[in-house]
Backbone as JSON, one array per atom type, in Angstrom:
{
  "sequence": "MGQKKSTYQKAPEEFEKPWRDIDFGQKAVLLKRLKEFTLSHPDIDHIGILVAGPVGAGKSSFINSVTNVFEGRITNSAQVNSSATGHSFTERYNTCRIRCGGANLPFVLRDVMGLEPENFKGASIEDIVNAALGHIKEKYKFDPKDPLSFEKEHFNTNPTLSEKALCLVYIIDASTIDFTNDKLIEKLRAIRLKLREKGIPQVIVMTKVDEACPLVKKDLKKVYSSTKIEDKMQMCSYKVGMPMNSIFPVKNYHEEIETNDTIDVLILKALDQILHNADDRLRKGDI",
  "N": [[5.41, -55.78, -36.4], [4.09, -52.55, -35.73], [5.02, -50.12, -33.22], [2.85, -49.62, -30.51], [0.97, -46.7, -30.05], [1.01, -44.4, -27.36], [-1.81, -43.62, -25.35], [-1.89, -41.76, -23.47], [-2.49, -38.5, -22.33], [-1.18, -35.4, -21.58], [-2.28, -33.41, -18.91], [-3.94, -30.32, -19.47], [-2.37, -27.12, -18.93], [-3.68, -24.8, -18.88], [-6.94, -23.43, -18.76], [-9.53, -23.08, -21.24], [-11.06, -20.81, -20.92], [-11.03, -18.32, -18.31], [-11.64, -19.52, -14.97], [-12.58, -18.0, -12.97], [-13.88, -14.81, -13.01], [-12.17, -11.77, -13.5], [-11.33, -8.37, -13.62], [-8.54, -6.94, -14.73], [-8.1, -4.33, -15.15], [-9.2, -2.75, -13.24], [-8.0, -1.38, -11.14], [-7.97, 1.39, -10.34], [-10.67, 1.8, -9.74], [-11.1, -0.01, -7.61], [-9.26, 0.99, -5.72], [-10.35, 3.54, -5.23], [-12.82, 2.8, -4.13], [-12.03, 1.5, -1.76], [-10.58, 3.47, -0.45], [-12.62, 5.21, 0.12], [-14.18, 3.81, 1.82], [-16.83, 3.26, 4.03], [-17.62, 2.85, 7.39], [-20.11, 0.84, 8.97], [-20.93, 1.15, 11.55], [-21.44, 3.26, 14.32], [-19.77, 3.38, 16.57], [-17.15, 2.74, 16.1], [-13.91, 3.28, 14.76], [-12.2, 2.1, 13.05], [-11.72, -0.94, 11.18], [-10.58, -3.99, 12.44], [-8.31, -6.34, 11.24], [-7.16, -9.52, 11.49], [-4.18, -11.15, 10.75], [-3.02, -14.27, 10.1], [-1.06, -17.32, 10.0], [0.94, -20.1, 8.7], [4.49, -20.33, 9.45], [6.61, -18.71, 7.18], [4.8, -18.54, 5.1], [4.18, -16.07, 4.1], [2.99, -14.06, 5.55], [3.66, -11.55, 6.91], [4.71, -10.35, 4.66], [2.44, -10.07, 3.09], [1.06, -8.11, 4.52], [2.86, -5.97, 4.18], [2.62, -5.78, 1.4], [-0.03, -4.91, 1.03], [0.23, -2.38, 2.16], [2.05, -1.31, 0.32], [0.47, -1.08, -1.99], [-1.31, 1.03, -1.39], [0.42, 3.09, -0.73], [1.81, 3.33, -3.03], [4.39, 2.64, -3.48], [7.33, 0.69, -2.63], [7.35, -0.65, 0.56], [8.18, -1.32, 4.05], [6.48, -2.08, 6.3], [5.8, -4.17, 8.04], [8.06, -6.34, 9.61], [10.08, -8.57, 7.78], [11.41, -11.81, 7.45], [14.22, -12.65, 5.69], [15.7, -14.92, 5.54], [15.68, -18.49, 5.49], [14.81, -19.69, 8.19], [12.98, -21.33, 9.36], [11.51, -20.67, 11.54], [9.28, -18.36, 13.18], [9.59, -14.92, 12.36], [8.22, -12.88, 13.39], [7.65, -11.78, 16.57], [6.19, -10.27, 18.35], [2.95, -8.87, 19.04], [1.58, -6.89, 16.66], [0.21, -3.89, 15.28], [-0.64, -2.68, 12.14], [-1.18, 0.28, 10.62], [-2.88, 1.44, 7.78], [-2.07, 3.77, 5.37], [-2.98, 6.45, 3.19], [-2.38, 9.01, 0.98], [-1.52, 10.56, 3.12], [-3.36, 10.18, 5.13], [-4.97, 8.09, 7.59], [-6.48, 5.01, 6.72], [-9.74, 3.41, 7.13], [-9.16, 0.88, 8.34], [-7.15, -1.67, 9.86], [-4.28, -3.83, 9.89], [-3.37, -6.68, 11.68], [-0.58, -8.29, 12.99], [0.71, -11.49, 13.83], [2.64, -14.01, 15.61], [3.99, -16.64, 13.61], [2.47, -19.82, 12.75], [3.45, -23.13, 13.71], [3.97, -26.66, 13.11], [4.68, -28.29, 15.32], [3.96, -28.93, 18.79], [4.1, -26.37, 21.29], [5.67, -24.69, 19.81], [6.01, -21.85, 17.73], [3.11, -19.68, 17.21], [0.5, -20.14, 19.59], [-2.66, -21.9, 19.56], [-4.43, -20.82, 21.41], [-3.46, -18.18, 21.75], [-3.84, -17.07, 19.2], [-6.63, -17.15, 19.0], [-7.31, -15.52, 21.21], [-6.19, -13.12, 20.31], [-7.81, -12.58, 18.1], [-10.2, -12.12, 19.43], [-9.69, -9.78, 20.66], [-8.32, -9.7, 23.05], [-5.61, -9.41, 23.43], [-3.01, -7.21, 24.14], [-1.27, -4.51, 22.49], [2.07, -5.05, 21.35], [2.52, -7.3, 22.87], [4.56, -10.04, 23.71], [4.89, -13.05, 22.15], [4.79, -16.3, 23.56], [5.38, -19.45, 22.9], [5.28, -21.6, 24.68], [3.85, -20.72, 26.79], [0.97, -19.55, 26.7], [-0.99, -16.5, 26.58], [-2.92, -15.57, 29.4], [-5.84, -14.64, 31.36], [-5.03, -13.42, 33.74], [-2.66, -12.16, 33.28], [-0.37, -9.45, 32.43], [-0.6, -8.39, 29.78], [-3.14, -9.06, 28.98], [-6.18, -8.11, 27.69], [-8.99, -7.24, 29.16], [-11.5, -6.04, 28.64], [-12.11, -5.57, 25.65], [-12.47, -3.1, 23.05], [-14.68, -2.53, 20.21], [-13.04, -1.78, 18.11], [-10.67, -2.99, 18.82], [-11.11, -5.65, 18.52], [-10.94, -8.43, 16.22], [-12.52, -8.26, 13.16], [-12.45, -9.76, 11.01], [-10.74, -12.7, 10.11], [-7.78, -13.47, 8.51], [-6.28, -16.05, 6.88], [-3.05, -16.87, 5.85], [-1.84, -18.74, 3.29], [0.56, -20.78, 1.71], [0.76, -21.29, -1.64], [2.62, -22.77, -3.05], [3.45, -24.8, -1.4], [1.29, -26.12, -0.32], [0.52, -28.73, -0.91], [2.25, -30.25, 0.61], [1.9, -29.58, 3.2], [2.2, -29.95, 6.65], [0.27, -32.3, 8.49], [-0.34, -31.83, 11.17], [-0.13, -29.11, 11.36], [-2.23, -28.32, 9.72], [-4.29, -29.28, 11.3], [-4.13, -27.49, 13.44], [-4.85, -25.1, 12.15], [-7.48, -25.71, 11.42], [-8.6, -26.06, 13.95], [-8.44, -23.46, 15.01], [-10.07, -22.19, 13.16], [-12.59, -23.39, 13.69], [-13.08, -22.62, 16.37], [-13.29, -19.85, 16.12], [-15.3, -19.6, 14.31], [-17.49, -20.25, 15.83], [-17.71, -17.91, 17.23], [-18.64, -16.23, 15.38], [-16.93, -14.87, 13.67], [-15.91, -13.74, 10.54], [-13.98, -15.51, 8.06], [-11.2, -15.75, 5.9], [-9.14, -16.99, 3.25], [-6.0, -16.1, 2.07], [-4.14, -16.93, -0.58], [-0.84, -17.21, -1.13], [2.19, -16.72, -3.12], [1.64, -17.66, -5.71], [2.95, -17.48, -8.1], [5.23, -18.94, -7.7], [4.17, -21.42, -7.53], [3.21, -22.14, -9.98], [4.37, -22.37, -13.25], [3.17, -21.19, -15.5], [1.77, -19.03, -14.43], [3.87, -17.67, -13.29], [5.11, -16.69, -15.51], [3.11, -15.08, -16.56], [1.17, -13.25, -14.65], [-1.48, -12.6, -14.92], [-2.69, -14.87, -15.75], [-3.61, -16.27, -13.63], [-6.22, -17.09, -12.94], [-6.74, -18.71, -15.03], [-5.18, -20.85, -14.84], [-4.84, -24.3, -14.49], [-3.39, -25.55, -12.53], [-3.32, -23.73, -10.37], [-6.01, -23.64, -9.73], [-6.31, -26.28, -8.85], [-4.65, -26.19, -6.58], [-6.1, -24.42, -4.98], [-8.46, -25.85, -4.63], [-7.47, -27.99, -3.15], [-6.59, -26.64, -0.87], [-9.03, -25.67, 0.05], [-10.29, -28.07, 0.73], [-8.55, -29.12, 2.71], [-8.4, -27.15, 4.77], [-11.02, -26.53, 5.13], [-12.54, -24.47, 4.03], [-14.73, -22.58, 1.91], [-14.43, -22.32, -1.68], [-15.01, -19.75, -2.64], [-14.06, -18.15, -0.69], [-11.38, -18.01, -0.87], [-8.47, -16.45, -2.0], [-6.17, -15.98, -4.48], [-2.91, -14.55, -4.53], [-0.02, -12.57, -5.35], [2.64, -11.7, -3.41], [4.59, -8.7, -2.85], [8.01, -8.99, -3.28], [10.6, -9.33, -4.59], [10.45, -7.11, -6.14], [11.09, -3.64, -6.98], [9.5, -1.64, -7.69], [6.0, -0.81, -7.74], [3.29, -2.8, -9.1], [0.65, -3.04, -11.37], [-0.91, -5.36, -11.87], [-0.27, -7.13, -9.77], [-1.21, -5.48, -7.74], [-4.02, -5.36, -8.24], [-4.93, -7.99, -7.68], [-4.36, -8.12, -4.93], [-5.91, -5.97, -3.97], [-8.46, -6.84, -4.67], [-8.79, -9.08, -3.02], [-8.61, -7.78, -0.53], [-10.82, -6.08, -0.66], [-12.96, -7.9, -0.49], [-12.45, -8.96, 2.04], [-12.84, -6.7, 3.72], [-15.55, -6.14, 3.27], [-16.71, -8.48, 4.23], [-16.01, -8.19, 6.92], [-17.38, -5.82, 7.56], [-19.98, -6.66, 7.18], [-20.18, -8.29, 9.39], [-20.18, -6.36, 11.4], [-22.66, -5.16, 10.89], [-24.4, -7.13, 11.63], [-24.2, -7.11, 14.36], [-24.07, -7.83, 17.96], [-21.44, -8.41, 18.86]],
  "CA": [[4.31, -54.95, -35.91], [4.49, -51.21, -35.3], [4.88, -49.85, -31.79], [1.56, -49.05, -30.16], [1.07, -45.33, -29.57], [0.45, -44.16, -26.03], [-3.05, -42.83, -25.33], [-1.79, -40.8, -22.36], [-2.44, -37.09, -22.68], [-0.82, -34.54, -20.46], [-3.36, -32.49, -18.53], [-3.64, -28.95, -19.9], [-1.99, -26.22, -17.85], [-4.51, -23.61, -18.93], [-8.31, -23.58, -19.22], [-9.86, -22.27, -22.42], [-11.5, -19.51, -20.4], [-10.79, -18.24, -16.87], [-12.68, -20.13, -14.14], [-13.1, -16.92, -12.14], [-13.75, -13.56, -13.75], [-11.54, -10.63, -12.83], [-10.94, -7.28, -14.52], [-7.25, -6.43, -14.29], [-8.06, -2.89, -15.38], [-10.06, -2.09, -12.25], [-7.23, -0.9, -9.98], [-8.43, 2.71, -9.9], [-12.01, 1.64, -9.15], [-10.94, -0.66, -6.31], [-8.59, 1.93, -4.83], [-11.31, 4.57, -4.85], [-13.83, 2.21, -3.26], [-11.44, 1.2, -0.46], [-10.23, 4.75, 0.17], [-13.86, 5.86, 0.56], [-14.94, 2.82, 2.57], [-17.52, 3.83, 5.18], [-18.0, 1.85, 8.38], [-21.55, 0.83, 9.19], [-21.2, 1.22, 12.99], [-21.0, 4.58, 14.82], [-18.86, 3.28, 17.7], [-15.87, 2.16, 15.67], [-13.24, 4.15, 13.8], [-11.5, 1.28, 12.05], [-11.93, -2.39, 11.2], [-9.39, -4.77, 12.73], [-8.16, -7.57, 10.46], [-6.07, -10.33, 12.03], [-3.5, -11.92, 9.71], [-2.34, -15.41, 10.72], [-0.69, -18.36, 9.05], [2.18, -20.83, 8.99], [5.78, -19.68, 9.24], [7.12, -18.74, 5.82], [3.74, -18.48, 4.08], [4.12, -14.73, 3.53], [2.05, -13.29, 6.37], [4.14, -10.18, 7.02], [4.86, -9.84, 3.29], [1.12, -9.65, 2.64], [0.8, -6.82, 5.17], [3.66, -4.99, 3.45], [2.09, -5.64, 0.04], [-1.2, -4.04, 1.13], [0.76, -1.03, 2.37], [2.64, -0.88, -0.94], [-0.59, -0.7, -2.94], [-1.88, 2.34, -1.06], [1.49, 4.08, -0.74], [2.31, 3.45, -4.39], [5.84, 2.41, -3.45], [7.71, -0.48, -1.83], [7.53, -0.29, 1.97], [8.47, -2.43, 4.96], [5.74, -1.8, 7.53], [5.97, -5.35, 8.89], [9.38, -6.92, 9.39], [10.04, -9.86, 7.08], [12.65, -12.56, 7.54], [14.67, -13.05, 4.36], [16.41, -16.2, 5.62], [14.78, -19.63, 5.74], [15.17, -20.27, 9.48], [11.97, -22.29, 9.76], [10.8, -20.17, 12.71], [8.64, -17.08, 12.94], [10.36, -13.71, 12.59], [7.34, -12.02, 14.19], [7.61, -12.22, 17.97], [5.27, -9.45, 19.11], [1.66, -8.53, 18.44], [1.75, -5.57, 16.07], [-0.86, -3.34, 14.45], [-0.16, -1.88, 11.02], [-2.17, 1.19, 10.05], [-2.73, 1.64, 6.34], [-2.21, 5.18, 5.06], [-3.07, 6.83, 1.78], [-2.48, 10.46, 0.88], [-1.26, 11.19, 4.4], [-4.43, 9.92, 6.09], [-5.21, 6.68, 7.93], [-7.69, 4.41, 6.18], [-10.54, 2.87, 8.24], [-8.89, -0.53, 8.65], [-5.78, -1.98, 10.26], [-3.89, -5.24, 9.8], [-2.64, -7.06, 12.89], [0.37, -9.37, 12.71], [0.99, -12.37, 14.96], [3.67, -15.02, 15.39], [3.59, -17.69, 12.69], [2.14, -21.15, 13.28], [4.34, -24.25, 13.41], [3.25, -27.91, 13.37], [5.0, -28.9, 16.6], [3.44, -28.32, 20.0], [5.01, -25.47, 22.01], [6.48, -23.91, 18.87], [5.16, -20.93, 16.98], [1.94, -19.15, 17.93], [-0.43, -21.15, 20.11], [-4.06, -21.74, 19.17], [-5.06, -19.92, 22.39], [-3.07, -16.8, 21.5], [-4.5, -16.61, 17.97], [-8.04, -16.92, 19.34], [-7.36, -14.33, 22.06], [-5.91, -11.95, 19.47], [-9.02, -12.33, 17.31], [-11.26, -11.63, 20.32], [-9.29, -8.48, 21.18], [-7.81, -9.83, 24.41], [-4.16, -9.23, 23.48], [-2.6, -5.81, 24.0], [-0.19, -4.21, 21.55], [3.46, -5.36, 21.7], [2.63, -8.54, 23.63], [5.55, -10.96, 23.15], [4.35, -14.41, 22.14], [5.58, -17.36, 24.17], [4.72, -20.69, 22.49], [5.12, -22.53, 25.8], [3.05, -20.12, 27.87], [-0.01, -18.64, 26.09], [-1.54, -15.44, 27.42], [-4.13, -15.88, 30.18], [-6.52, -13.42, 31.8], [-4.41, -12.77, 34.9], [-1.36, -11.59, 32.9], [-0.32, -8.01, 32.16], [-1.0, -8.02, 28.42], [-4.49, -9.52, 28.68], [-7.15, -7.01, 27.6], [-10.22, -7.83, 29.68], [-12.69, -5.45, 28.02], [-11.72, -4.98, 24.37], [-13.44, -2.31, 22.28], [-14.94, -3.07, 18.88], [-11.87, -1.53, 17.26], [-9.58, -3.89, 19.21], [-11.45, -7.01, 18.11], [-10.81, -8.73, 14.79], [-13.81, -8.45, 12.5], [-12.21, -10.8, 9.99], [-9.46, -13.4, 10.24], [-7.2, -13.84, 7.22], [-5.22, -17.06, 6.9], [-2.12, -16.82, 4.72], [-1.43, -20.11, 2.92], [1.53, -20.81, 0.62], [0.29, -22.15, -2.73], [3.69, -23.64, -3.55], [3.74, -25.9, -0.47], [0.05, -26.63, 0.28], [0.5, -30.18, -1.08], [3.13, -30.92, 1.58], [1.7, -28.99, 4.52], [2.14, -30.93, 7.74], [-1.1, -32.55, 8.97], [-0.51, -31.22, 12.49], [-0.34, -27.69, 11.11], [-3.6, -28.22, 9.22], [-5.16, -29.48, 12.47], [-4.14, -26.23, 14.17], [-5.65, -24.15, 11.37], [-8.89, -26.09, 11.51], [-9.03, -25.81, 15.32], [-8.66, -22.01, 15.11], [-11.25, -21.89, 12.34], [-13.81, -23.83, 14.37], [-13.28, -21.8, 17.56], [-13.7, -18.49, 15.74], [-16.6, -19.7, 13.64], [-18.48, -20.21, 16.91], [-17.83, -16.52, 17.65], [-19.22, -15.47, 14.27], [-15.91, -14.06, 12.99], [-15.68, -14.17, 9.16], [-12.63, -15.98, 7.8], [-10.82, -15.75, 4.48], [-7.78, -17.46, 2.96], [-5.22, -15.47, 1.01], [-3.15, -17.91, -1.03], [0.31, -16.48, -1.65], [3.25, -17.39, -3.9], [1.06, -18.37, -6.86], [3.95, -17.49, -9.17], [6.16, -20.04, -7.42], [3.43, -22.68, -7.61], [2.8, -22.44, -11.35], [5.21, -21.71, -14.26], [2.32, -20.37, -16.37], [1.48, -17.79, -13.71], [5.15, -16.96, -13.13], [5.35, -16.0, -16.78], [2.06, -14.07, -16.75], [0.34, -13.28, -13.46], [-2.88, -12.48, -15.31], [-3.19, -16.21, -16.05], [-3.85, -16.95, -12.35], [-7.54, -17.73, -12.96], [-6.81, -19.63, -16.16], [-4.26, -21.94, -14.52], [-5.42, -25.5, -13.88], [-2.62, -25.88, -11.33], [-3.75, -22.87, -9.27], [-7.33, -24.1, -9.29], [-6.07, -27.5, -8.06], [-4.1, -25.78, -5.28], [-7.18, -23.82, -4.21], [-9.36, -26.95, -4.25], [-6.8, -28.73, -2.09], [-6.62, -25.78, 0.3], [-10.42, -25.67, 0.49], [-10.55, -29.37, 1.35], [-7.74, -29.32, 3.91], [-8.72, -26.2, 5.84], [-12.46, -26.52, 5.33], [-13.08, -23.16, 3.63], [-15.28, -22.62, 0.56], [-13.58, -21.74, -2.72], [-15.24, -18.31, -2.81], [-13.38, -17.44, 0.4], [-9.94, -18.17, -1.11], [-8.04, -15.46, -2.98], [-4.75, -16.11, -4.82], [-2.19, -13.3, -4.73], [1.45, -12.57, -5.32], [3.17, -10.63, -2.56], [5.81, -8.03, -3.28], [9.17, -9.66, -2.66], [11.83, -8.93, -5.29], [10.19, -5.9, -6.91], [11.46, -2.34, -6.41], [8.41, -0.76, -8.1], [4.71, -1.47, -7.67], [2.83, -3.39, -10.36], [-0.82, -2.97, -11.38], [-1.51, -6.7, -11.81], [-0.12, -7.54, -8.37], [-2.09, -4.63, -6.93], [-5.44, -5.71, -8.42], [-5.21, -9.22, -6.94], [-4.35, -7.79, -3.51], [-7.07, -5.11, -3.7], [-9.68, -7.65, -4.78], [-8.88, -9.85, -1.78], [-8.87, -6.85, 0.57], [-12.19, -5.6, -0.82], [-13.85, -8.93, 0.05], [-12.18, -9.03, 3.48], [-13.48, -5.56, 4.38], [-17.01, -6.28, 3.2], [-17.05, -9.54, 5.2], [-15.9, -7.6, 8.26], [-18.46, -4.85, 7.76], [-21.21, -7.46, 7.36], [-20.16, -8.72, 10.78], [-20.6, -5.19, 12.16], [-24.08, -4.94, 10.67], [-25.16, -8.15, 12.37], [-24.17, -6.77, 15.79], [-23.8, -8.9, 18.94], [-20.02, -8.74, 18.72]],
  "C": [[4.85, -53.59, -35.44], [4.26, -51.03, -33.81], [3.55, -49.14, -31.52], [1.75, -47.65, -29.57], [0.4, -45.19, -28.2], [-0.8, -43.28, -26.14], [-3.02, -41.78, -24.22], [-1.7, -39.38, -22.89], [-2.14, -36.27, -21.44], [-1.96, -33.57, -20.18], [-2.99, -31.07, -18.95], [-3.27, -28.08, -18.71], [-2.87, -24.98, -17.8], [-5.91, -23.96, -19.43], [-8.55, -22.7, -20.44], [-10.35, -20.89, -22.03], [-11.29, -19.49, -18.9], [-11.95, -18.82, -16.08], [-13.2, -19.16, -13.08], [-12.84, -15.62, -12.88], [-13.09, -12.49, -12.9], [-11.11, -9.62, -13.89], [-9.63, -6.69, -14.01], [-7.08, -4.94, -14.58], [-8.81, -2.09, -14.34], [-9.31, -1.54, -11.04], [-7.75, 0.44, -9.46], [-9.79, 2.64, -9.21], [-11.91, 1.04, -7.75], [-10.28, 0.27, -5.3], [-9.56, 2.99, -4.32], [-12.33, 4.02, -3.85], [-13.27, 1.97, -1.85], [-11.03, 2.47, 0.28], [-11.47, 5.41, 0.77], [-14.74, 4.93, 1.39], [-15.53, 3.44, 3.83], [-17.97, 2.73, 6.12], [-19.48, 1.98, 8.72], [-21.92, 0.93, 10.68], [-20.65, 2.53, 13.55], [-19.93, 4.52, 15.91], [-17.5, 2.67, 17.35], [-15.23, 3.07, 14.64], [-12.38, 3.38, 12.79], [-11.85, -0.2, 12.25], [-10.59, -3.08, 11.46], [-9.39, -6.08, 11.95], [-6.94, -8.32, 10.99], [-5.5, -11.2, 10.92], [-2.68, -13.01, 10.37], [-1.97, -16.43, 9.65], [0.61, -19.04, 9.42], [3.43, -19.98, 8.76], [6.19, -19.82, 7.78], [6.08, -18.63, 4.73], [3.64, -17.1, 3.44], [3.16, -13.81, 4.25], [2.45, -11.81, 6.45], [4.33, -9.54, 5.64], [3.52, -9.38, 2.73], [0.77, -8.29, 3.24], [1.58, -5.72, 4.47], [3.1, -4.73, 2.05], [0.85, -4.75, 0.02], [-0.76, -2.6, 1.3], [1.33, -0.47, 1.07], [1.59, -0.36, -1.93], [-1.07, 0.72, -2.67], [-0.82, 3.45, -1.03], [2.02, 4.31, -2.15], [3.81, 3.29, -4.48], [6.12, 1.19, -2.57], [8.03, -0.02, -0.41], [7.87, -1.53, 2.78], [7.81, -2.16, 6.31], [5.87, -2.94, 8.53], [7.32, -5.98, 8.57], [9.26, -8.32, 8.81], [11.4, -10.51, 7.2], [13.05, -13.05, 6.15], [15.42, -14.37, 4.37], [15.44, -17.3, 6.02], [15.16, -20.32, 7.05], [14.19, -21.34, 9.93], [11.19, -21.86, 10.98], [10.31, -18.75, 12.44], [9.57, -15.92, 13.26], [9.55, -12.73, 13.44], [7.24, -12.57, 15.61], [6.58, -11.47, 18.79], [4.0, -9.14, 18.32], [1.71, -7.08, 17.96], [0.55, -5.18, 15.22], [-0.24, -2.45, 13.38], [-1.3, -1.02, 10.48], [-1.86, 1.42, 8.58], [-3.02, 3.11, 6.02], [-2.27, 5.41, 3.56], [-3.26, 8.34, 1.72], [-2.31, 11.16, 2.21], [-2.3, 10.94, 5.45], [-4.55, 8.42, 6.36], [-6.51, 6.2, 7.3], [-8.44, 3.69, 7.31], [-10.38, 1.37, 8.46], [-7.42, -0.69, 9.01], [-5.54, -3.47, 10.09], [-3.04, -5.57, 11.01], [-1.85, -8.35, 12.63], [0.64, -10.17, 13.98], [2.13, -13.32, 14.61], [3.14, -16.11, 14.46], [3.31, -19.01, 13.38], [3.19, -22.17, 12.85], [3.63, -25.55, 13.77], [3.48, -28.49, 14.76], [4.29, -28.18, 17.75], [4.52, -27.48, 20.67], [6.02, -24.79, 21.1], [5.55, -23.05, 18.04], [3.99, -20.45, 17.82], [1.05, -20.29, 18.39], [-1.83, -20.86, 19.59], [-4.74, -20.73, 20.1], [-4.72, -18.46, 22.11], [-3.72, -16.24, 20.24], [-5.96, -16.29, 18.26], [-8.18, -15.67, 20.2], [-7.11, -13.06, 21.26], [-7.16, -11.58, 18.66], [-10.14, -11.72, 18.16], [-10.9, -10.3, 20.98], [-8.68, -8.52, 22.56], [-6.31, -9.61, 24.54], [-3.82, -7.76, 23.23], [-1.41, -5.69, 23.05], [1.18, -4.51, 22.18], [3.61, -6.57, 22.63], [3.64, -9.46, 22.93], [5.03, -12.39, 23.28], [5.33, -15.39, 22.78], [4.87, -18.68, 23.86], [4.45, -21.66, 23.63], [4.22, -22.0, 26.91], [2.08, -19.09, 27.28], [-0.54, -17.62, 27.09], [-2.81, -15.92, 28.13], [-4.62, -14.61, 30.87], [-5.83, -12.7, 32.96], [-3.1, -12.06, 34.55], [-1.5, -10.15, 32.41], [-0.9, -7.63, 30.8], [-2.39, -8.53, 28.03], [-5.45, -8.33, 28.77], [-8.53, -7.56, 27.97], [-11.47, -7.34, 28.95], [-12.33, -4.77, 26.7], [-12.85, -4.17, 23.73], [-13.68, -3.0, 20.94], [-13.73, -2.91, 17.97], [-10.71, -2.46, 17.58], [-9.85, -5.33, 18.82], [-11.19, -7.19, 16.61], [-12.2, -8.97, 14.21], [-13.69, -9.35, 11.29], [-10.84, -11.4, 10.25], [-9.01, -13.84, 8.86], [-6.1, -14.86, 7.44], [-4.35, -16.88, 5.66], [-1.6, -18.24, 4.48], [-0.53, -20.04, 1.69], [1.08, -21.8, -0.45], [1.35, -23.16, -3.16], [3.98, -24.83, -2.64], [2.47, -26.54, 0.12], [-0.04, -28.16, 0.17], [1.22, -30.91, 0.05], [2.94, -30.39, 3.0], [1.48, -30.07, 5.57], [0.71, -31.06, 8.28], [-1.36, -31.89, 10.32], [-0.76, -29.71, 12.36], [-1.76, -27.45, 10.6], [-4.59, -28.38, 10.38], [-5.25, -28.2, 13.3], [-5.01, -25.19, 13.46], [-7.14, -24.45, 11.5], [-9.44, -25.83, 12.92], [-9.32, -24.32, 15.54], [-9.92, -21.63, 14.36], [-12.54, -22.23, 13.08], [-14.12, -22.97, 15.6], [-13.82, -20.42, 17.2], [-15.01, -18.49, 14.95], [-17.72, -19.63, 14.67], [-18.73, -18.78, 17.39], [-18.38, -15.63, 16.54], [-18.24, -14.61, 13.51], [-15.7, -14.58, 11.56], [-14.21, -14.55, 8.95], [-12.39, -16.14, 6.3], [-9.42, -16.33, 4.36], [-7.19, -16.61, 1.84], [-4.11, -16.44, 0.64], [-2.02, -17.19, -1.76], [1.19, -17.35, -2.54], [2.69, -18.19, -5.08], [2.04, -18.44, -8.02], [4.96, -18.61, -8.96], [5.5, -21.4, -7.58], [3.13, -23.09, -9.04], [3.65, -21.67, -12.36], [4.41, -20.79, -15.18], [2.06, -19.01, -15.72], [2.74, -16.98, -13.47], [5.46, -16.14, -14.37], [4.35, -14.86, -16.99], [1.07, -14.17, -15.59], [-1.16, -13.18, -13.79], [-3.51, -13.83, -15.65], [-3.62, -16.95, -14.77], [-5.19, -17.68, -12.33], [-7.78, -18.56, -14.21], [-6.0, -20.89, -15.88], [-4.99, -23.12, -13.88], [-4.7, -25.85, -12.58], [-3.07, -25.02, -10.14], [-5.15, -23.27, -8.8], [-7.2, -25.36, -8.44], [-5.57, -27.16, -6.65], [-5.21, -25.22, -4.39], [-8.19, -24.88, -3.76], [-8.77, -27.74, -3.09], [-6.83, -27.94, -0.78], [-8.02, -25.75, 0.9], [-10.74, -26.95, 1.26], [-9.82, -29.51, 2.68], [-8.17, -28.43, 5.06], [-10.22, -26.15, 6.13], [-13.1, -25.18, 5.02], [-13.63, -23.27, 2.21], [-14.36, -21.92, -0.44], [-13.77, -20.23, -2.86], [-14.7, -17.48, -1.65], [-11.86, -17.56, 0.29], [-9.53, -17.24, -2.25], [-6.54, -15.62, -3.25], [-4.11, -14.75, -5.08], [-0.7, -13.58, -4.9], [1.88, -11.41, -4.44], [4.33, -9.93, -3.25], [6.98, -8.65, -2.53], [10.48, -9.16, -3.28], [11.69, -7.56, -5.96], [10.7, -4.64, -6.19], [10.47, -1.26, -6.87], [7.1, -1.53, -7.97], [4.23, -1.87, -9.07], [1.3, -3.48, -10.32], [-1.48, -4.34, -11.24], [-1.43, -7.27, -10.4], [-1.12, -6.79, -7.5], [-3.56, -5.04, -7.03], [-5.8, -6.98, -7.65], [-5.26, -8.94, -5.43], [-5.58, -6.96, -3.15], [-8.37, -5.9, -3.75], [-9.88, -8.49, -3.52], [-9.26, -8.95, -0.61], [-10.31, -6.33, 0.52], [-13.18, -6.61, -0.22], [-13.68, -9.05, 1.57], [-12.92, -7.92, 4.22], [-15.0, -5.67, 4.36], [-17.49, -7.4, 4.12], [-17.05, -8.99, 6.62], [-17.04, -6.64, 8.54], [-19.81, -5.54, 7.89], [-21.33, -7.94, 8.8], [-20.62, -7.57, 11.7], [-22.11, -4.98, 12.08], [-24.93, -5.92, 11.48], [-25.22, -7.85, 13.86], [-23.82, -7.95, 16.65], [-22.36, -9.37, 18.85], [-19.35, -8.76, 20.09]]
}
């Protein structure tokens, strides 16, 4: 008798057509729209965007990548740790202004200490929430064992609209989402729930898509054709509790010495949605 053939079929790595439409030729359009972005509130001169996430996910690299897009060159606005120490390189609360053509754009990105799964390590839930609500002053040094409280020097009692976060961006590593510690996910969900009660829009930027999928590593434009990236986003949606249309896959600048249009479009598309979510929050008022 002949050997029976296996009926197992390997799952395809690429969909026949992209599962999310994106025009990779729209960089100039997106740049123009963001450069000319007009705030809908008269009492604010810029939108504050808080960037948070686990240690090593690419939080500070995302901030640098946004700066790179508008500067048209590789920059280092936020300090990035190139060694895998397992602990956050960001120790102080920092605001990064985004400039283009010598002028400040009407939004800033704020960097915080990275989250860690263990208690009393990395940024505390309380500090992330306080940062989002505008209660933390610039250059505050995070202390995982002693979160900021109202009686301390760096507590901002009466934050202005510009000092508050009008959108919270979680940075999640696509290449490790499968193995993310449950305690870390619990922290993310706790922050999400606390800030949802305050009406603050929240978005996930999923980094390192090239490291998560060989197809995308070979061709970044395949990001929305990749079955693996869609699986990663579905898993992220389930774990953190965010809808798929609030998750944006990107590749941060890391090894490059020149900017790249495909990288730029993915970053600009995510930023465009972040800013419109934040501005919608302004329109609703009661902040």
